[in-house]
Every structure is written in structure tokens, then in C-alpha cells.
Amino acid sequence: MTQHSESTETQAEKKPGIIRVEGMHKWYGDFHVLKDLNLAVDQGERIVICGPSGSGKSTFIRCINRLEEHQQGKIIVDDVELTDDVRHIDRVRREVGMVFQHFNLFPHLTVLENCCLSPIWVRKLPRREAEAAAMEYLERVKIPDQATKFPGQLSGGQQQRVAIARALCMKPKIMLFDEPTSALDPEMIKEVLDVMIELAGSGMTMICVTHEMGFAKTVADRVIFMDAGEIVEEAPPKEFFSNPREPRTQKFLQQILQH
Amino acid sequence: MTESTIKPPKKNLGPVKWMRTHLFSSWYNTLLTLVVGYLLVTSVGPLVNWVFLDATFEGSGPGDCVGEGACWLFVNQRLNFFIYGFYPDELQWRVDIMFALLALAFVPQFIEGFPGRKWLGIFGMTGLPIIGYVLIPGGILGLEEVESSKWGGLMLTLILAYIGILASLPIGVLLAIGRRSDMPVIRGLCVVFIEVWRAVPLITVLFMASVMLPLFLPEGVNFEKLVRALIGITLWQSAYMAEVIRGGLQAIPRGQYEAAGALGLGYWRKMGLVILPQALKLVIPGIVNTFIALFKDTTLVLIIGLFDILGAVQSTIADPAWQNVAIEGYVFVAFCFWVFCFGISRYSQNLERKLDTGHKT
């Protein structure tokens, strides 16, 4: 309980610039994937990144917890700059939760064990405390009854909700979502989005790569449009959807909102 | 079961129907059935006669083996030598304790729901070798010393195989991880180690260990022959093990590494808690295959003058007091190996079933 009140306190401060990306470039070999990206995210802000496939949006958020390396520029997360220093990377990863397109649950562990693994080994919580906390989060994503099952026994939507709970168990300050609904059947997308909307309402700092424009309209503070490794446009959702400035954005919106 | 449940159609009812579909479904299968049946009838009968009915089990010496059947009396009388080698009679209780502990640790693994079987298994892999290290050679704690040159028979076979298996698995894991490391020096060392040891026949390794190694060691430093053989077997085996485990590591999707990393798990925790448990589970059949091969390969120590069970039997067959007992001797050895290898195989299947969490990512 104490942790809860602490986290609401820090959120109340609305720390500015909890993520700062300055002049960041990334190359795969000779291929320039990310070009001069600049972004500042305040605590509690909810950002949605969209764009055509291959535009570098996934690569971008994977740089924020150093699953991908950037070669130029700065990324500072919660006052820690991401460099080659493993200690910095570990500190950032402890505060940044991530949800993947393909869930990436650990298939050899039960749902509960998936959720407790990192709190026990990284946060050094006693097992019972970690399990109690994990059950709380599983209730929050509405699948406490599946706690003893293995991931292989769950549907895609359930697995993704477990993955969200697993990330939340580390009590992260920031959550990254990398196309969390892209691998799901249509009828399961809603159950995952509902959890994400609830989470957004609780004041979590979120960066979300998604094609769900409805979600972007409902929860985003800002929508970022990327194309060919660049941030093309950045605007509040209302403005972004009703009055896009850039021709590339207009074309993209036309294509995805047509049907 | 509700009334509306439709049961699958029942075919093949009764033995006649079964025989018709499985044995006599066409003229070709009928012919095969008859030929195989004839061979079985003509071979099984004499075999049973030789092994059991006409065999001599008891008696006082070679002269009692007069029947047509097998002379198990030979195995019976020399059993002590086959099991303990030259280990002194009055100290054999120490070996017996080890046999009993080995059985205590591993027989429960086959019995579903045996209390504490997990702990017994862990004891078998940790406590048991330590107790064995004290008990079998002796020389400490007031135990009379028994030189390793007196060890032999089944006991020696088990020691070689057990230590070889136990030590090569962790070394193999480290080599496999090292070979996939991002650090060029570590990767290079592991590649060289694996490729060198794997490319050498075990016989050569044993020769090197027993003949060449002492030449390279400084004056006065000397391990016993058995220890040298064990080191050779372990290093050779770990190179094989490393490649089996590397196969498992390669089968783990990148997403697992990423998810573990994103949760803040460092390299060793990521490996130990997420990657290796899955990788090792995937390659259980390969690991067991390697274990069984090693178990049988331990017979090669014969050529450097260690008397494992095969060596013990072979030297006894040469004894002029016993004549024409070679078949009985080899059948006995084959039977012993089969029992242990089959046991290992069954255990691994057991383990695979238990660890199956019903999903493949």
C-alpha cells in the first residue's frame, strides 16, 4: 500500500521530461533507420506513435529501454542517460515496463511465476509479497483465475493481459507498448485495449506504438506520426485526426481511416 | 457423459478382428506373419532353454557346468569380481552403501508421487558424489585406504559414467553459452576447445591422459591413472554436450531474451531463469543420447588398463579353469549395460512428460 501512495505522490509532481530524446540517430549497418529524433515526455503523459510499417516506430521505442542501441544523440530516461554502461541500462529497464507484439511470456513458467520472476530476482521482494502484488495486478487485468495456468493454455488476449500485468509487477514509472494488439484476433483486441485504457486513466506514463486509432483518440495526449525514420508530425489527437498539417500524414490517415 | 455425446466408432473388436487387420490383411502380410511366426517358434524355444531351462545356476566349480544350457554358475561365482574388481572383500560394504544410496536417489524418480523425490534427486547430484569421494577411496576419517588401481567391475563403470555425466553437463552449458557470447575472446576460446576435443576419438584422449600427460607434468606432480582418465572423459564429453545444448539455445526465440532483458534481468539471471530452463528442456533427448553413449564408451578404459565391468569379465573368460563361458560373460555384460541405459532412457521420457507445459512459442 505504501508503494501505491508513493507512486501517486510522484505522479502528482508530474515530473517534466521523464523521457528525453535529443538528436537521436540509429543505423542498421549503412541503413539509416532513425533520423534526428527529438522527443520529451512528461510524467503521466500518454503518447501514441503511429506510421506505416517500416517507418522505425518500433525501433524507436525499443531504443528507449535499450533493446536497440542508438549510435548518435542522447536518450535520458528518468535522469539516467542510456550508454554502453550496463548499470545504466539495468537501472532504466527496472523503471520501464514493456509489452510486446508477440507477448513473449515465459512458456515454462505459470502465469503467476511469470509475474513474480523479476520482482523476486531484481527487486528482491520476498516471494509471498511478490505473489500478493502479482495477484493484485492479475485482478486488475481481470484474469486472477488463470494464475496457475501456463501461458500456452491461454488465448492471445489473455496472454497479452498477463504480459501487461507482468510488466506492471515491477511497478514501472513508464510503460512501452510495441503494437500490443497487432497479433490478436479481432474479438480479443478490445479486452486488451480496455486494460490499456484503464491503465492510462491511472496516470501511468505510456508510449504506445499502435494502429488502433480509436485508442489514440480516446487516451493519447499527443499523437506522433513517423515515416521513413523521421518524426513527421506531432499533435494532440483532436488536431491530428481532424486537421493534419503534413501531406504524408494526410495520406496515411486517408488510407487507414477509409474503411 | 451426456446422451448426446457421440462415441467414436468402435472398430477392431475382438482378437480375431485384430489379427485379421494386423496380421493377415493381405496375402503378402499373411506370408510375412507365417515366416516370422516360424522363426519365433524355432528360436525362442531354444533360447529359453539355453537361458533358463537347461542352464546351470548353482554348483561348486567349473565341473558342474555339464548341461546343454548356459553356465550362469560362472557369472554367479565370479560376480564379486565383476561388481567390485579387486576391492578388498572386507571393505566392500563401503561400495554397497554407495550402491544403496544411488538406488535411493534415483529409483524414486520412477515412482510418481514418491515423497521428497525431488530432494532425493538433488542429493544424488550433490551429496552422493561427495560421500562417494570420501567412502570409496578411504584414507580419511579412519577409513582404510583402497588404491584406485584395485577398483574395478561395475563399480568402476558407474564411477566413470556418473562423474563423467555429472561434470560434463555444467561444463557443456558454460561452453555453449560461451560460444554464443558477444565477447570475441570468450567465444574464440570456447570454439577452439569444442572443435579440438570433439574432433579427437575418445581412445586417443584416454591414451593421451594415461601415457602422454605424465610426460608434460612437472616432476613429482602426478595424478592417478583413474583421475587422468576421468578428466579426459569429462572434457571430451563436455565438448559434445556443449553442441547439444547450443542447439537448444538456438531454438529459443529472440523475444524471450528481449522480454527477460526488458524486465531488468541481468545476463546471468536471464540465462539461468529464462533461457536455459527452456533450452535444456528442448534438448533432453539429445542430452540423454550423449549420456547413454558415454555410459557405453566408458568400456574403452580397458585399453589403458582399467578393469571396468567388460574388462573384468573379459579377463575372467581367459581363465583356463573356465572354458566356453565367453557367451555367458558377454551376455551378462550386455544385460548390465542394457539395464542402466534403459533406465536412463525411461527417466528422460518421464522428465520430458513432467516438464511439458503444453505450448510451443
XYZ file of C-alpha atoms in Angstrom:
620
model
C 0.000 0.000 0.000
C 2.830 2.380 0.861
C 4.250 1.925 -2.586
C 0.932 2.920 -4.074
C 0.706 6.177 -2.181
C 4.345 6.894 -3.040
C 3.745 6.406 -6.702
C 0.686 8.630 -6.684
C 2.736 11.295 -4.948
C 5.451 11.208 -7.573
C 2.832 11.237 -10.259
C 1.249 14.250 -8.629
C 4.515 16.091 -9.150
C 4.223 15.453 -12.890
C 7.932 15.375 -13.350
C 8.705 17.064 -16.659
C 10.890 15.316 -19.196
C 10.956 11.848 -17.669
C 11.983 10.698 -21.145
C 14.166 12.991 -23.224
C 15.374 12.048 -26.662
C 17.722 14.547 -28.255
C 19.032 14.383 -31.799
C 18.967 10.591 -31.846
C 20.138 8.636 -34.882
C 20.316 4.926 -35.500
C 21.738 2.882 -38.312
C 21.464 -0.822 -39.168
C 24.750 -1.208 -40.985
C 24.570 1.502 -43.655
C 20.818 1.803 -43.422
C 19.734 4.953 -41.630
C 16.666 3.761 -39.666
C 16.086 6.649 -37.275
C 16.916 10.211 -38.270
C 17.378 13.023 -35.799
C 14.569 12.155 -33.409
C 13.668 14.610 -30.670
C 11.040 13.954 -28.062
C 10.324 14.983 -24.499
C 7.716 13.105 -22.497
C 6.471 14.359 -19.146
C 5.455 12.043 -16.369
C 1.877 10.905 -16.783
C 1.800 11.769 -20.455
C 0.344 9.294 -22.926
C 1.926 9.220 -26.334
C 0.739 7.217 -29.305
C 3.157 6.632 -32.163
C 1.760 5.625 -35.499
C 3.009 5.364 -39.038
C 3.352 2.971 -41.940
C 5.227 -0.283 -41.375
C 8.982 0.076 -41.680
C 8.830 3.687 -40.514
C 11.010 2.889 -37.474
C 8.379 3.371 -34.771
C 9.039 0.014 -33.078
C 12.767 0.519 -33.342
C 12.313 3.912 -31.736
C 10.542 2.713 -28.611
C 12.899 -0.270 -28.358
C 15.721 2.260 -28.108
C 14.085 3.775 -25.029
C 14.867 0.665 -22.967
C 17.954 -0.162 -24.980
C 16.699 -3.302 -26.659
C 18.198 -1.477 -29.628
C 21.314 0.661 -29.497
C 21.357 4.189 -30.862
C 24.559 5.487 -32.402
C 24.204 9.236 -32.077
C 22.354 11.662 -29.851
C 21.080 11.259 -26.326
C 18.343 9.290 -24.633
C 17.748 10.164 -20.999
C 15.178 8.171 -19.059
C 14.339 9.184 -15.510
C 17.605 11.184 -15.306
C 19.718 8.222 -16.426
C 21.431 8.508 -19.768
C 21.476 5.316 -21.832
C 25.040 4.469 -22.784
C 27.012 1.247 -23.105
C 27.183 1.157 -19.315
C 25.296 -1.971 -18.250
C 24.424 -0.475 -14.857
C 22.657 2.424 -16.548
C 20.772 0.048 -18.809
C 19.696 -2.069 -15.840
C 18.526 0.992 -13.911
C 16.442 2.192 -16.840
C 14.947 -1.233 -17.503
C 13.847 -1.552 -13.903
C 11.736 1.577 -14.302
C 10.457 0.912 -17.814
C 7.962 -1.845 -18.485
C 7.480 -3.206 -21.970
C 4.682 -5.088 -23.700
C 5.493 -6.832 -26.963
C 3.521 -7.635 -30.065
C 4.014 -11.364 -29.524
C 3.536 -11.253 -25.730
C 6.841 -13.057 -25.064
C 5.609 -14.703 -21.903
C 7.942 -17.322 -20.476
C 6.290 -20.592 -21.540
C 7.991 -22.742 -18.888
C 6.562 -20.709 -16.001
C 2.984 -20.314 -14.802
C 1.196 -17.002 -15.148
C 1.915 -16.171 -11.519
C 5.581 -17.169 -11.835
C 5.889 -15.022 -14.955
C 4.669 -12.068 -12.930
C 6.825 -12.745 -9.875
C 10.120 -13.582 -11.572
C 11.512 -10.116 -11.884
C 10.123 -8.651 -8.631
C 11.774 -11.530 -6.757
C 15.111 -11.568 -8.560
C 15.550 -7.918 -9.437
C 13.525 -6.030 -6.825
C 14.442 -8.671 -4.206
C 10.901 -8.885 -2.868
C 10.070 -11.849 -0.629
C 8.133 -14.441 -2.606
C 4.891 -14.022 -0.698
C 4.887 -10.278 -1.113
C 5.647 -10.604 -4.819
C 2.846 -13.125 -5.266
C 0.343 -10.969 -3.417
C 1.266 -7.984 -5.580
C 1.096 -10.114 -8.719
C -2.399 -11.298 -7.818
C -3.463 -7.665 -7.423
C -2.277 -6.875 -10.925
C -3.808 -10.026 -12.357
C -7.096 -8.902 -10.862
C -6.596 -5.519 -12.439
C -6.238 -7.147 -15.873
C -9.188 -9.384 -14.935
C -7.614 -12.839 -15.048
C -6.766 -13.791 -11.447
C -8.391 -17.187 -12.065
C -5.714 -18.118 -14.614
C -2.791 -17.599 -12.233
C -1.742 -21.227 -12.021
C -2.013 -21.959 -15.729
C 0.798 -21.945 -18.215
C 0.823 -19.298 -20.957
C 0.285 -21.965 -23.611
C -3.131 -22.691 -22.125
C -4.389 -19.112 -22.544
C -5.862 -17.263 -25.502
C -3.894 -14.484 -27.182
C -5.855 -11.745 -25.465
C -5.379 -13.358 -22.080
C -1.662 -13.786 -22.723
C -1.292 -10.140 -23.614
C -3.120 -9.103 -20.451
C -0.761 -11.318 -18.442
C 2.134 -9.635 -20.216
C 0.791 -6.244 -19.139
C 0.390 -7.469 -15.559
C 3.917 -8.896 -15.644
C 5.328 -5.536 -16.676
C 3.260 -3.701 -14.044
C 4.521 -6.010 -11.280
C 7.863 -4.229 -11.487
C 5.966 -1.025 -10.593
C 7.481 0.800 -13.539
C 7.316 4.553 -13.989
C 6.950 4.218 -17.741
C 5.211 1.634 -19.915
C 6.140 0.973 -23.520
C 3.689 -0.847 -25.772
C 5.021 -2.227 -29.047
C 1.974 -2.944 -31.222
C 0.249 -4.808 -28.364
C -2.852 -5.727 -30.370
C -1.362 -6.465 -33.783
C -1.041 -10.210 -33.225
C -4.536 -10.631 -31.780
C -7.786 -11.833 -33.278
C -10.301 -9.004 -33.616
C -12.519 -10.162 -30.763
C -9.587 -10.108 -28.356
C -8.344 -6.645 -29.224
C -10.983 -4.965 -27.108
C -10.157 -6.792 -23.886
C -6.523 -5.686 -24.186
C -7.403 -2.113 -25.138
C -9.773 -1.895 -22.155
C -6.910 -2.778 -19.840
C -4.697 -0.190 -21.525
C -7.369 2.494 -21.273
C -7.813 1.723 -17.592
C -4.058 1.968 -17.139
C -3.939 5.289 -18.963
C -6.616 6.582 -16.636
C -4.443 5.758 -13.616
C -1.805 8.268 -14.629
C 0.851 5.941 -15.989
C 3.362 7.401 -18.406
C 2.783 5.475 -21.624
C 4.296 5.335 -25.065
C 2.305 3.165 -27.370
C 3.025 2.085 -30.919
C -0.309 1.061 -32.348
C -2.610 1.078 -35.342
C -5.661 1.418 -33.096
C -6.730 4.941 -33.965
C -9.770 4.719 -31.698
C -7.437 4.117 -28.773
C -5.293 7.069 -29.848
C -8.325 9.350 -29.947
C -9.534 8.242 -26.521
C -6.404 8.273 -24.414
C -3.486 9.995 -26.140
C -2.230 13.377 -25.037
C -0.153 13.559 -28.175
C -0.034 11.556 -31.369
C 3.254 11.227 -33.191
C 3.387 10.273 -36.841
C 6.580 8.695 -38.117
C 7.602 7.926 -41.650
C 10.931 6.753 -43.074
C 12.664 7.082 -39.712
C 11.584 10.654 -39.046
C 9.000 12.274 -36.826
C 6.809 13.909 -39.410
C 4.085 15.356 -37.245
C 3.279 15.667 -33.589
C -0.070 16.963 -32.346
C -2.897 16.421 -29.843
C -5.246 13.754 -31.198
C -8.096 16.128 -31.996
C -5.901 18.280 -34.170
C -4.015 15.292 -35.544
C -7.069 13.488 -36.841
C -9.216 16.458 -37.894
C -6.605 18.750 -39.253
C -3.284 17.072 -40.130
C -0.695 19.517 -41.423
C 1.720 17.357 -43.400
C 0.753 15.765 -46.708
C 2.351 12.444 -45.662
C 0.167 12.373 -42.549
C -2.910 13.189 -44.567
C -2.176 10.371 -46.980
C -1.585 7.881 -44.136
C -4.786 8.853 -42.341
C -6.749 8.612 -45.532
C -5.501 5.102 -46.091
C -6.203 3.756 -42.614
C -9.473 5.596 -41.923
C -11.013 4.824 -45.304
C -12.823 1.661 -44.342
C -21.335 -38.232 -20.192
C -24.458 -36.791 -21.737
C -26.721 -38.748 -24.024
C -25.980 -36.551 -26.987
C -22.273 -37.405 -26.848
C -21.396 -39.482 -29.859
C -18.763 -42.067 -29.172
C -16.109 -42.715 -31.751
C -16.958 -45.757 -33.883
C -15.658 -48.986 -32.455
C -13.687 -50.985 -34.887
C -11.385 -53.907 -34.419
C -13.421 -55.628 -31.770
C -12.105 -58.960 -30.533
C -8.849 -60.794 -31.166
C -9.965 -62.358 -34.435
C -10.722 -58.981 -35.962
C -7.442 -57.660 -34.596
C -5.470 -60.493 -36.143
C -7.250 -60.070 -39.424
C -6.374 -56.393 -39.719
C -2.887 -56.572 -38.258
C -1.538 -59.939 -39.309
C -3.481 -61.298 -42.267
C -4.739 -58.260 -44.146
C -3.257 -59.360 -47.488
C -1.533 -62.426 -48.911
C 1.763 -60.606 -48.548
C 1.189 -59.856 -44.859
C -0.045 -63.389 -44.281
C 3.174 -64.762 -45.719
C 5.250 -62.427 -43.568
C 3.286 -63.402 -40.471
C 3.854 -67.096 -41.144
C 7.585 -66.690 -41.794
C 8.137 -64.520 -38.711
C 5.989 -66.884 -36.661
C 8.083 -69.846 -37.759
C 11.313 -68.041 -36.900
C 9.981 -67.083 -33.483
C 8.875 -70.599 -32.657
C 12.158 -72.120 -33.738
C 14.357 -69.531 -31.998
C 12.530 -68.579 -28.805
C 12.223 -72.136 -27.587
C 15.928 -72.951 -27.771
C 16.763 -69.523 -26.364
C 14.538 -70.060 -23.331
C 16.065 -73.495 -22.944
C 19.572 -72.110 -23.092
C 18.933 -69.158 -20.767
C 16.707 -70.846 -18.204
C 15.654 -74.473 -18.522
C 18.931 -76.188 -19.356
C 21.109 -73.602 -17.645
C 23.285 -74.277 -14.636
C 22.819 -71.682 -11.920
C 24.394 -73.285 -8.894
C 27.286 -75.533 -8.139
C 30.738 -75.504 -6.664
C 33.023 -75.114 -9.651
C 33.585 -75.275 -13.404
C 32.996 -79.008 -13.387
C 29.324 -78.578 -12.516
C 28.545 -76.928 -15.847
C 27.690 -80.065 -17.776
C 24.245 -79.296 -19.226
C 23.430 -78.019 -22.693
C 22.369 -74.622 -21.384
C 24.152 -71.519 -20.217
C 26.675 -71.754 -17.442
C 25.398 -68.962 -15.185
C 27.387 -70.611 -12.443
C 30.366 -68.824 -13.956
C 28.755 -65.410 -13.535
C 27.448 -66.439 -10.156
C 30.840 -67.475 -8.834
C 32.764 -64.506 -10.217
C 30.016 -61.961 -9.540
C 32.011 -60.420 -6.747
C 34.870 -59.689 -9.129
C 32.509 -58.366 -11.818
C 30.995 -55.886 -9.405
C 33.888 -54.805 -7.200
C 37.055 -55.672 -9.131
C 39.921 -56.125 -6.689
C 38.248 -54.090 -3.976
C 39.025 -55.936 -0.717
C 36.197 -58.207 0.414
C 36.029 -56.900 3.948
C 35.687 -53.286 2.735
C 33.054 -53.897 0.097
C 30.341 -52.617 2.421
C 31.563 -49.148 1.537
C 30.754 -49.750 -2.113
C 27.466 -51.362 -1.123
C 26.484 -48.201 0.729
C 27.135 -46.230 -2.442
C 25.015 -48.631 -4.498
C 22.228 -48.315 -1.935
C 22.427 -44.515 -1.933
C 22.441 -44.462 -5.729
C 19.294 -46.572 -5.742
C 17.737 -44.417 -3.036
C 18.377 -41.279 -5.053
C 17.222 -42.497 -8.446
C 14.733 -45.357 -8.113
C 12.109 -42.985 -6.569
C 12.405 -40.837 -9.693
C 10.384 -43.500 -11.485
C 7.635 -43.595 -8.881
C 5.013 -40.900 -9.317
C 4.327 -39.037 -6.097
C 7.167 -40.571 -4.056
C 7.645 -38.236 -1.086
C 10.623 -35.917 -1.447
C 11.812 -37.391 -4.717
C 12.965 -34.006 -5.957
C 15.244 -33.691 -2.934
C 16.491 -37.244 -3.361
C 17.384 -36.385 -6.956
C 19.239 -33.265 -5.846
C 21.018 -35.328 -3.205
C 22.024 -37.782 -5.927
C 23.693 -34.991 -7.858
C 25.352 -33.177 -4.950
C 25.687 -35.166 -1.731
C 26.179 -38.551 -3.328
C 29.410 -37.750 -5.201
C 30.836 -36.136 -2.065
C 30.040 -39.168 0.092
C 31.480 -41.380 -2.633
C 34.619 -39.283 -2.755
C 35.181 -39.969 0.950
C 33.885 -43.506 1.193
C 35.282 -45.331 -1.812
C 38.968 -44.338 -1.761
C 39.022 -44.016 2.034
C 42.254 -42.842 3.637
C 40.450 -40.285 5.787
C 38.083 -40.389 8.748
C 39.709 -43.600 9.892
C 38.716 -45.432 6.737
C 41.323 -47.745 5.362
C 42.686 -46.551 2.037
C 41.893 -48.519 -1.110
C 44.000 -47.530 -4.104
C 42.125 -46.791 -7.266
C 44.097 -49.493 -9.084
C 42.075 -52.015 -7.067
C 38.724 -50.611 -8.150
C 37.029 -52.417 -10.945
C 33.984 -54.032 -12.428
C 30.552 -52.499 -12.440
C 31.544 -50.160 -9.649
C 34.265 -48.605 -11.796
C 31.946 -48.363 -14.783
C 29.405 -46.492 -12.679
C 32.021 -44.170 -11.195
C 33.370 -43.270 -14.622
C 29.957 -42.768 -16.169
C 28.461 -40.953 -13.209
C 31.234 -38.447 -12.755
C 31.627 -38.008 -16.491
C 27.926 -37.258 -16.875
C 27.673 -35.050 -13.819
C 30.714 -32.929 -14.590
C 30.249 -32.627 -18.333
C 26.767 -31.122 -18.141
C 27.679 -27.863 -16.352
C 30.914 -27.511 -18.333
C 28.940 -28.117 -21.523
C 26.413 -25.448 -20.539
C 29.169 -22.901 -19.946
C 30.867 -23.785 -23.241
C 27.592 -23.485 -25.134
C 26.827 -20.096 -23.602
C 30.403 -19.012 -24.244
C 30.213 -19.994 -27.868
C 27.212 -17.716 -28.310
C 28.790 -14.870 -26.356
C 29.256 -11.414 -27.855
C 32.778 -11.275 -26.474
C 35.188 -12.435 -29.183
C 37.863 -13.776 -26.826
C 35.461 -15.952 -24.850
C 33.712 -17.091 -27.998
C 37.031 -17.933 -29.628
C 38.260 -19.946 -26.659
C 35.055 -21.927 -26.497
C 35.059 -22.633 -30.222
C 38.656 -23.850 -30.106
C 38.010 -26.027 -27.053
C 34.921 -27.619 -28.545
C 36.355 -28.167 -32.000
C 39.601 -29.655 -30.696
C 38.061 -32.091 -28.218
C 35.180 -33.104 -30.395
C 37.478 -33.948 -33.278
C 39.523 -36.438 -31.253
C 38.474 -40.061 -30.681
C 37.940 -40.990 -27.042
C 40.584 -43.699 -27.314
C 43.146 -41.076 -28.238
C 42.054 -38.917 -25.344
C 42.450 -41.834 -22.955
C 45.879 -42.702 -24.353
C 46.965 -39.105 -24.039
C 45.662 -38.972 -20.490
C 47.394 -42.130 -19.399
C 50.637 -42.052 -21.375
C 51.344 -38.526 -22.580
C 50.038 -36.360 -19.773
C 52.553 -37.598 -17.177
C 55.348 -36.595 -19.557
C 54.173 -32.987 -19.627
C 53.574 -32.667 -15.927
C 56.464 -31.448 -13.772
C 58.453 -33.981 -11.766
C 56.623 -35.148 -8.676
C 53.198 -33.981 -9.812
C 51.177 -36.995 -10.699
C 47.522 -37.899 -10.690
C 46.336 -41.418 -10.506
C 45.516 -43.031 -13.804
C 41.823 -43.121 -12.958
C 41.718 -39.389 -12.274
C 43.513 -38.677 -15.530
C 41.054 -40.851 -17.416
C 38.155 -39.093 -15.698
C 39.448 -35.658 -16.626
C 39.895 -36.802 -20.216
C 36.410 -38.312 -20.420
C 34.803 -35.253 -18.841
C 36.459 -32.702 -21.125
C 35.768 -34.807 -24.204
C 32.171 -35.310 -23.200
C 31.592 -31.659 -22.336
C 32.548 -30.658 -25.879
C 29.771 -32.891 -27.203
C 27.380 -31.676 -24.547
C 28.104 -28.057 -25.452
C 26.981 -28.582 -29.027
C 23.801 -30.354 -27.980
C 22.936 -27.512 -25.623
C 23.835 -24.889 -28.214
C 21.191 -26.451 -30.422
C 18.667 -25.811 -27.680
C 19.824 -22.237 -27.149
C 19.384 -21.510 -30.835
C 15.802 -22.712 -30.716
C 14.781 -20.093 -28.147
C 13.108 -17.137 -29.883
C 14.718 -13.722 -29.595
C 11.580 -12.406 -27.909
C 12.403 -14.435 -24.805
C 15.782 -12.727 -24.461
C 14.154 -9.358 -25.035
C 11.335 -9.911 -22.563
C 13.790 -11.033 -19.889
C 16.019 -8.046 -20.615
C 13.100 -5.617 -20.590
C 12.134 -6.903 -17.132
C 15.544 -5.845 -15.863
C 17.037 -9.327 -15.519
C 20.802 -9.203 -15.991
C 22.710 -11.561 -18.268
C 23.181 -14.498 -15.878
C 19.661 -14.323 -14.463
C 18.246 -14.082 -17.950
C 20.204 -17.181 -18.909
C 19.611 -19.123 -15.698
C 15.932 -18.340 -15.158
C 14.516 -17.912 -18.635
C 16.706 -19.202 -21.444
C 18.461 -22.303 -20.079
C 15.413 -23.942 -18.472
C 13.686 -23.816 -21.846
C 16.742 -24.729 -23.895
C 17.696 -27.705 -21.722
C 14.147 -28.997 -21.782
C 14.150 -28.883 -25.567
C 17.327 -30.930 -25.852
C 16.636 -33.590 -23.218
C 16.593 -36.294 -25.930
C 19.975 -35.108 -27.211
C 21.468 -34.867 -23.740
C 20.280 -38.352 -22.839
C 21.583 -39.690 -26.108
C 25.006 -38.303 -25.228
C 24.799 -39.716 -21.699
C 23.978 -43.194 -22.945
C 26.785 -43.041 -25.476
C 29.195 -42.024 -22.724
C 27.964 -44.777 -20.432
C 28.871 -47.353 -23.047
C 32.075 -45.597 -24.092
C 33.462 -45.994 -20.594
C 34.351 -49.557 -21.634
C 37.226 -48.037 -23.611
C 39.190 -47.517 -20.401
C 40.070 -51.180 -20.839
C 42.848 -50.162 -23.199
C 44.634 -48.103 -20.563
C 44.467 -50.976 -18.114
C 41.449 -50.075 -16.017
C 39.152 -53.024 -15.367
C 35.595 -51.854 -15.817
C 32.842 -54.453 -15.988
C 33.707 -55.504 -19.526
C 37.397 -55.722 -18.630
C 36.641 -57.751 -15.542
C 34.508 -60.223 -17.477
C 36.976 -60.452 -20.315
C 39.905 -61.221 -18.046
C 37.894 -63.940 -16.322
C 36.913 -65.566 -19.576
C 40.603 -66.024 -20.267
C 40.902 -68.036 -17.055
C 41.772 -71.610 -18.123
C 39.688 -73.049 -15.273
C 36.546 -71.899 -17.052
C 36.024 -72.981 -20.624
C 33.488 -71.868 -23.210
C 31.896 -69.284 -20.975
C 32.558 -66.298 -23.247
C 28.938 -66.067 -24.405
C 27.596 -66.120 -20.864
C 30.084 -63.421 -19.869
C 29.232 -61.091 -22.723
C 25.502 -61.646 -22.330
C 25.857 -60.688 -18.692
C 27.757 -57.502 -19.586
C 25.237 -56.620 -22.273
C 22.416 -57.161 -19.810
C 24.024 -54.884 -17.201
C 24.520 -52.107 -19.746
C 21.007 -52.513 -21.045
C 19.506 -52.195 -17.576
C 21.269 -48.916 -16.881
C 20.844 -47.399 -20.333
C 17.192 -48.344 -20.485
C 16.771 -46.826 -17.032
C 18.348 -43.552 -18.171
C 16.130 -43.534 -21.226
C 12.927 -44.160 -19.269
C 13.860 -41.486 -16.772
C 14.355 -38.934 -19.509
C 10.959 -39.695 -21.025
C 9.467 -39.302 -17.588
C 11.190 -35.939 -17.249
C 10.031 -34.750 -20.656
C 6.424 -35.525 -19.800
C 6.693 -33.806 -16.456
C 8.262 -30.664 -17.905
C 5.848 -30.391 -20.796
C 3.842 -27.239 -20.224
C 1.818 -27.824 -23.348
C 2.751 -24.985 -25.642
C 5.452 -24.127 -28.040
C 6.101 -20.458 -28.561
